[in-house]
Short mmCIF file of C-alpha atoms in Angstrom, two decimals:
data_model
loop_
_atom_site.label_atom_id
_atom_site.label_comp_id
_atom_site.label_asym_id
_atom_site.label_seq_id
_atom_site.Cartn_x
_atom_site.Cartn_y
_atom_site.Cartn_z
CA ALA A 1 -64.91 141.03 48.70
CA GLN A 2 -65.98 143.90 46.52
CA LYS A 3 -66.34 147.46 47.69
CA VAL A 4 -67.15 150.77 46.08
CA THR A 5 -66.37 154.02 47.84
CA GLN A 6 -67.85 157.35 46.86
CA ALA A 7 -66.25 159.65 49.37
CA GLN A 8 -68.23 162.72 48.33
CA THR A 9 -71.64 162.57 49.95
CA GLU A 10 -72.91 165.87 48.58
CA ILE A 11 -71.58 168.35 46.06
CA SER A 12 -73.04 171.72 45.23
CA VAL A 13 -71.95 173.71 42.18
CA VAL A 14 -73.18 176.67 40.23
CA GLU A 15 -74.42 176.09 36.73
CA LYS A 16 -71.69 175.93 34.06
CA GLU A 17 -69.05 174.77 36.50
CA ASP A 18 -67.27 171.50 35.86
CA VAL A 19 -67.63 168.85 38.53
CA THR A 20 -65.91 165.51 39.11
CA LEU A 21 -67.48 162.69 41.06
CA ASP A 22 -64.98 160.29 42.56
CA CYS A 23 -65.27 156.53 42.70
CA VAL A 24 -62.73 154.13 44.18
CA TYR A 25 -63.26 150.39 44.09
CA GLU A 26 -61.82 147.22 45.57
CA THR A 27 -62.05 143.79 44.03
CA ARG A 28 -60.12 140.54 43.75
CA ASP A 29 -61.66 139.70 40.40
CA THR A 30 -59.44 139.97 37.36
CA THR A 31 -62.49 140.49 35.18
CA TYR A 32 -64.93 143.05 36.43
CA TYR A 33 -67.20 145.83 35.26
CA LEU A 34 -67.69 149.36 36.48
CA PHE A 35 -70.82 151.40 36.08
CA TRP A 36 -72.31 154.78 36.74
CA TYR A 37 -76.02 155.27 37.30
CA LYS A 38 -77.98 158.47 37.75
CA GLN A 39 -80.99 158.81 40.02
CA PRO A 40 -82.85 162.07 39.38
CA PRO A 41 -85.35 163.43 41.91
CA SER A 42 -88.09 161.41 40.22
CA GLY A 43 -86.42 158.30 41.61
CA GLU A 44 -85.74 156.08 38.62
CA LEU A 45 -82.27 154.69 38.01
CA VAL A 46 -80.72 155.65 34.72
CA PHE A 47 -77.76 153.75 33.30
CA LEU A 48 -74.94 156.01 32.16
CA ILE A 49 -71.94 153.86 31.34
CA ARG A 50 -70.33 150.44 31.68
CA ARG A 51 -66.60 149.85 31.47
CA ASN A 52 -64.86 146.47 31.65
CA SER A 53 -61.60 145.91 33.45
CA PHE A 54 -59.64 145.37 30.26
CA ASP A 55 -60.60 148.65 28.70
CA GLU A 56 -58.91 151.62 30.31
CA GLN A 57 -59.76 154.02 27.54
CA ASN A 58 -61.41 157.16 28.78
CA GLU A 59 -64.80 157.88 27.36
CA ILE A 60 -66.61 161.06 26.51
CA SER A 61 -70.30 161.39 25.82
CA GLY A 62 -71.38 164.95 25.31
CA ARG A 63 -70.76 166.81 28.55
CA TYR A 64 -70.00 163.57 30.40
CA SER A 65 -66.59 161.95 30.61
CA TRP A 66 -65.18 159.06 32.55
CA ASN A 67 -61.62 158.40 33.65
CA PHE A 68 -60.78 154.77 34.47
CA GLN A 69 -57.41 154.13 36.10
CA LYS A 70 -56.67 150.59 37.24
CA SER A 71 -53.45 151.72 38.89
CA THR A 72 -55.43 153.73 41.42
CA SER A 73 -58.63 151.61 41.28
CA SER A 74 -60.63 154.64 40.34
CA PHE A 75 -63.42 155.34 37.91
CA ASN A 76 -64.18 159.04 38.12
CA PHE A 77 -67.00 160.85 36.38
CA THR A 78 -66.77 164.44 35.18
CA ILE A 79 -69.63 166.66 34.09
CA THR A 80 -68.49 169.61 32.05
CA ALA A 81 -70.49 172.84 32.07
CA SER A 82 -73.00 171.49 34.54
CA GLN A 83 -76.69 172.22 34.17
CA VAL A 84 -79.55 172.29 36.63
CA VAL A 85 -80.91 169.09 35.06
CA ASP A 86 -77.76 167.32 36.17
CA SER A 87 -78.95 167.58 39.78
CA ALA A 88 -79.33 164.00 40.93
CA VAL A 89 -77.76 161.27 42.99
CA TYR A 90 -75.02 159.47 41.11
CA PHE A 91 -74.03 155.92 41.93
CA CYS A 92 -70.86 154.12 41.00
CA ALA A 93 -71.14 150.33 40.93
CA LEU A 94 -68.95 147.28 40.44
CA SER A 95 -69.69 143.74 39.33
CA GLY A 96 -67.47 140.72 39.04
CA SER A 97 -67.47 136.98 38.69
CA ASN A 98 -67.16 136.33 42.43
CA SER A 99 -70.56 137.90 43.04
CA GLY A 100 -72.21 136.38 40.02
CA TYR A 101 -72.01 139.78 38.36
CA ALA A 102 -74.56 141.28 40.72
CA LEU A 103 -73.85 144.98 41.12
CA ASN A 104 -72.30 146.35 44.28
CA PHE A 105 -73.15 150.02 44.62
CA GLY A 106 -71.40 152.86 46.32
CA LYS A 107 -73.44 155.00 48.67
CA GLY A 108 -73.93 157.67 46.05
CA THR A 109 -73.02 161.31 45.59
CA SER A 110 -75.79 163.86 45.65
CA LEU A 111 -75.10 166.61 43.13
CA LEU A 112 -76.95 169.90 43.32
CA VAL A 113 -76.52 172.33 40.46
CA THR A 114 -77.90 175.78 41.16
CA PRO A 115 -78.65 178.48 38.60
CA ASP B 1 -95.35 149.83 29.09
CA ALA B 2 -92.29 149.50 31.28
CA ASP B 3 -89.97 146.59 30.61
CA VAL B 4 -89.60 145.92 34.35
CA THR B 5 -92.78 146.40 36.35
CA GLN B 6 -93.04 146.47 40.11
CA THR B 7 -96.23 146.23 42.13
CA PRO B 8 -97.27 147.84 44.35
CA ARG B 9 -95.50 151.16 43.80
CA ASN B 10 -96.36 152.35 47.27
CA ARG B 11 -97.44 150.43 50.32
CA ILE B 12 -98.00 151.31 53.94
CA THR B 13 -98.32 148.44 56.36
CA LYS B 14 -98.05 147.64 60.03
CA THR B 15 -95.41 145.79 61.99
CA GLY B 16 -95.85 142.05 61.83
CA LYS B 17 -97.79 141.96 58.56
CA ARG B 18 -96.71 139.82 55.63
CA ILE B 19 -95.90 141.80 52.53
CA MET B 20 -95.12 140.70 48.99
CA LEU B 21 -93.55 142.90 46.36
CA GLU B 22 -93.86 141.62 42.85
CA CYS B 23 -91.70 142.13 39.83
CA SER B 24 -92.32 141.12 36.25
CA GLN B 25 -90.26 141.75 33.15
CA THR B 26 -90.77 141.60 29.43
CA LYS B 27 -87.10 141.87 28.49
CA GLY B 28 -86.57 138.13 28.31
CA HIS B 29 -83.65 138.37 30.72
CA ASP B 30 -82.59 135.37 32.73
CA ARG B 31 -81.23 137.23 35.74
CA MET B 32 -83.32 139.12 38.26
CA TYR B 33 -82.41 141.03 41.41
CA TRP B 34 -83.95 142.73 44.40
CA TYR B 35 -82.23 145.76 45.90
CA ARG B 36 -83.10 147.97 48.80
CA GLN B 37 -82.30 151.69 48.89
CA ASP B 38 -81.98 153.67 52.10
CA PRO B 39 -80.94 157.33 52.24
CA GLY B 40 -77.16 157.62 52.46
CA LEU B 41 -76.61 153.88 52.06
CA GLY B 42 -76.96 153.43 48.35
CA LEU B 43 -78.51 150.27 46.96
CA ARG B 44 -77.90 147.00 48.75
CA LEU B 45 -78.52 143.60 47.24
CA ILE B 46 -81.13 141.43 48.96
CA TYR B 47 -81.45 138.41 46.66
CA TYR B 48 -80.65 137.53 43.10
CA SER B 49 -81.65 134.75 40.75
CA PHE B 50 -79.95 133.50 37.62
CA ASP B 51 -82.86 131.31 36.58
CA VAL B 52 -85.95 129.71 38.04
CA LYS B 53 -83.97 127.11 39.97
CA ASP B 54 -81.11 129.35 41.06
CA ILE B 55 -81.67 131.71 44.00
CA ASN B 56 -78.83 133.41 45.85
CA LYS B 57 -78.64 135.51 48.96
CA GLY B 58 -77.25 138.98 48.71
CA GLU B 59 -75.71 141.28 51.27
CA ILE B 60 -78.84 141.80 53.39
CA SER B 61 -81.14 138.79 52.96
CA ASP B 62 -82.15 138.38 56.62
CA GLY B 63 -85.86 139.03 57.09
CA TYR B 64 -86.63 138.54 53.39
CA SER B 65 -87.49 135.64 51.12
CA VAL B 66 -87.96 135.42 47.38
CA SER B 67 -89.71 133.29 44.82
CA ARG B 68 -88.89 132.98 41.14
CA GLN B 69 -92.19 131.75 39.80
CA ALA B 70 -91.17 131.97 36.16
CA GLN B 71 -88.38 133.47 34.14
CA ALA B 72 -90.32 136.71 33.99
CA LYS B 73 -91.45 136.94 37.61
CA PHE B 74 -89.49 137.43 40.81
CA SER B 75 -91.25 138.33 44.05
CA LEU B 76 -89.87 139.52 47.35
CA SER B 77 -91.60 138.70 50.63
CA LEU B 78 -91.34 140.14 54.09
CA GLU B 79 -92.82 137.45 56.32
CA SER B 80 -93.22 139.74 59.32
CA ALA B 81 -92.47 143.33 58.44
CA ILE B 82 -90.62 145.56 60.87
CA PRO B 83 -90.11 149.34 60.81
CA ASN B 84 -86.46 149.18 59.77
CA GLN B 85 -87.58 147.51 56.56
CA THR B 86 -89.07 150.82 55.54
CA ALA B 87 -87.22 151.60 52.31
CA LEU B 88 -87.40 151.93 48.57
CA TYR B 89 -87.14 148.54 46.87
CA PHE B 90 -85.93 148.06 43.33
CA CYS B 91 -86.22 145.04 41.11
CA ALA B 92 -83.72 144.72 38.28
CA THR B 93 -82.94 142.37 35.43
CA SER B 94 -79.91 141.61 33.35
CA SER B 95 -78.90 139.38 30.52
CA VAL B 96 -75.93 137.07 30.67
CA ARG B 97 -74.81 138.66 27.44
CA ASN B 98 -74.87 142.17 28.88
CA THR B 99 -72.85 141.27 31.89
CA GLY B 100 -73.70 143.41 34.85
CA GLU B 101 -75.80 146.08 33.17
CA LEU B 102 -79.02 146.18 35.13
CA PHE B 103 -82.41 147.37 33.97
CA PHE B 104 -84.39 148.67 36.89
CA GLY B 105 -88.05 148.86 37.71
CA GLU B 106 -89.48 152.12 38.98
CA GLY B 107 -89.24 151.10 42.61
CA SER B 108 -91.67 150.15 45.37
CA ARG B 109 -91.80 152.41 48.38
CA LEU B 110 -92.63 150.44 51.51
CA THR B 111 -93.44 152.02 54.84
CA VAL B 112 -93.76 149.82 57.91
CA LEU B 113 -95.44 151.52 60.86
#
């Protein structure tokens, strides 16, 4: 079975602070993919990143960075110098061959960035 | 125009009514999915389809049925809606070549009174 845990339900930070969103996953697949999606208040789901299980390189995209560690089954997401526009719900998700590569989502972390 | 289109975007109905949510895509993807989003529960998979002849149940398929009328169309039906099916429903597509990356529609908000 696959499972994604986002232990942080809500996080509130002041603008310009750094914030890390945690994601821990469980899977029996040897090949799997991890994702982060953003859902702003407008409701649409925005793809942020995909990482496959064979690529543990960390990735940085502007103010966003992701830390993938297979040893701890974690795929954490850090926003540096947060901005009000970063306020959204962020979902971590996992897909693997056993589920036909359908995404299993965590329950999401609601991030509020205040001025 | 959106690549993944859901209709209706909003619907209010009464308990016991039959409801159909429709999804169409212009991305040419073979895989289509229906998810349900409830506050605090994330997105949960209802059904998914890898092609017209391949339909699979997801985590929470009870009370729902689907039809894949064509590669581009995937509809979700609630035969007899109940209040706890009030939720935001998302359709999504993916390509076998882009394993797992989903492209979502804008969502259909369903309220069952």
